[in-house]
């Protein structure tokens, strides 16, 4: 089993697995906020998607005339991250290019996730550093699943300010 880091303050406790740098639990005011990861429905909680979000046609792409294979949502979610920092209220997870990643993604990189607890919120920051001599191409994101015991209709997504698709 992969190492797990627990962040906590008086309002929240968040558990993050080094496998995929995935949030597996977020308890706020005594209530679990993350999906339980029921393998009969969907066994994940909040997978991190990198270096691709979604799927590629036939899971393949071409770069400089060479064909590569990347699974749906990339490889970060199934990669063991290094725990670069772990404190009571924050943690940093690091994934770097290696022999395994280069087989399907021919780029040098450092991919970090910073998790910080602030009062009743968890801030998540993604950072990709190009350590290659050439441009690198990627997309990234999260696939968080939340517990909705009253049914999804009872919940809303609220942004701090109006957003536009422009």
mmCIF file of C-alpha atoms in Angstrom, residues 1-6 15-25 36 43 45 78-81 83 93:
data_model
loop_
_atom_site.group_PDB
_atom_site.id
_atom_site.type_symbol
_atom_site.label_atom_id
_atom_site.label_comp_id
_atom_site.label_asym_id
_atom_site.label_seq_id
_atom_site.Cartn_x
_atom_site.Cartn_y
_atom_site.Cartn_z
ATOM 1 C CA UNK A 1 0.000 0.000 0.000
ATOM 2 C CA UNK A 2 1.270 3.467 -0.904
ATOM 3 C CA UNK A 3 2.189 6.005 1.726
ATOM 4 C CA UNK A 4 -0.664 8.234 2.858
ATOM 5 C CA UNK A 5 -0.308 11.798 4.113
ATOM 6 C CA UNK A 6 -2.907 13.300 6.434
ATOM 7 C CA UNK A 15 -5.922 12.052 3.395
ATOM 8 C CA UNK A 16 -3.830 11.921 0.216
ATOM 9 C CA UNK A 17 -2.216 8.813 -1.210
ATOM 10 C CA UNK A 18 1.256 8.970 -2.746
ATOM 11 C CA UNK A 19 -0.157 6.607 -5.399
ATOM 12 C CA UNK A 20 -1.393 9.095 -7.962
ATOM 13 C CA UNK A 21 -1.249 11.963 -5.403
ATOM 14 C CA UNK A 22 -4.965 11.246 -5.056
ATOM 15 C CA UNK A 23 -7.205 12.688 -2.352
ATOM 16 C CA UNK A 24 -8.921 9.685 -0.820
ATOM 17 C CA UNK A 25 -10.719 11.347 2.071
ATOM 18 C CA UNK A 36 -16.210 6.345 -1.030
ATOM 19 C CA UNK A 43 -13.143 2.664 -7.437
ATOM 20 C CA UNK A 45 -11.873 9.179 -5.363
ATOM 21 C CA UNK A 78 -1.259 5.151 -11.593
ATOM 22 C CA UNK A 79 2.189 6.534 -10.723
ATOM 23 C CA UNK A 80 3.821 6.610 -7.325
ATOM 24 C CA UNK A 81 4.634 10.212 -6.420
ATOM 25 C CA UNK A 83 6.304 13.030 -0.993
ATOM 26 C CA UNK A 93 3.867 15.488 -4.191
#
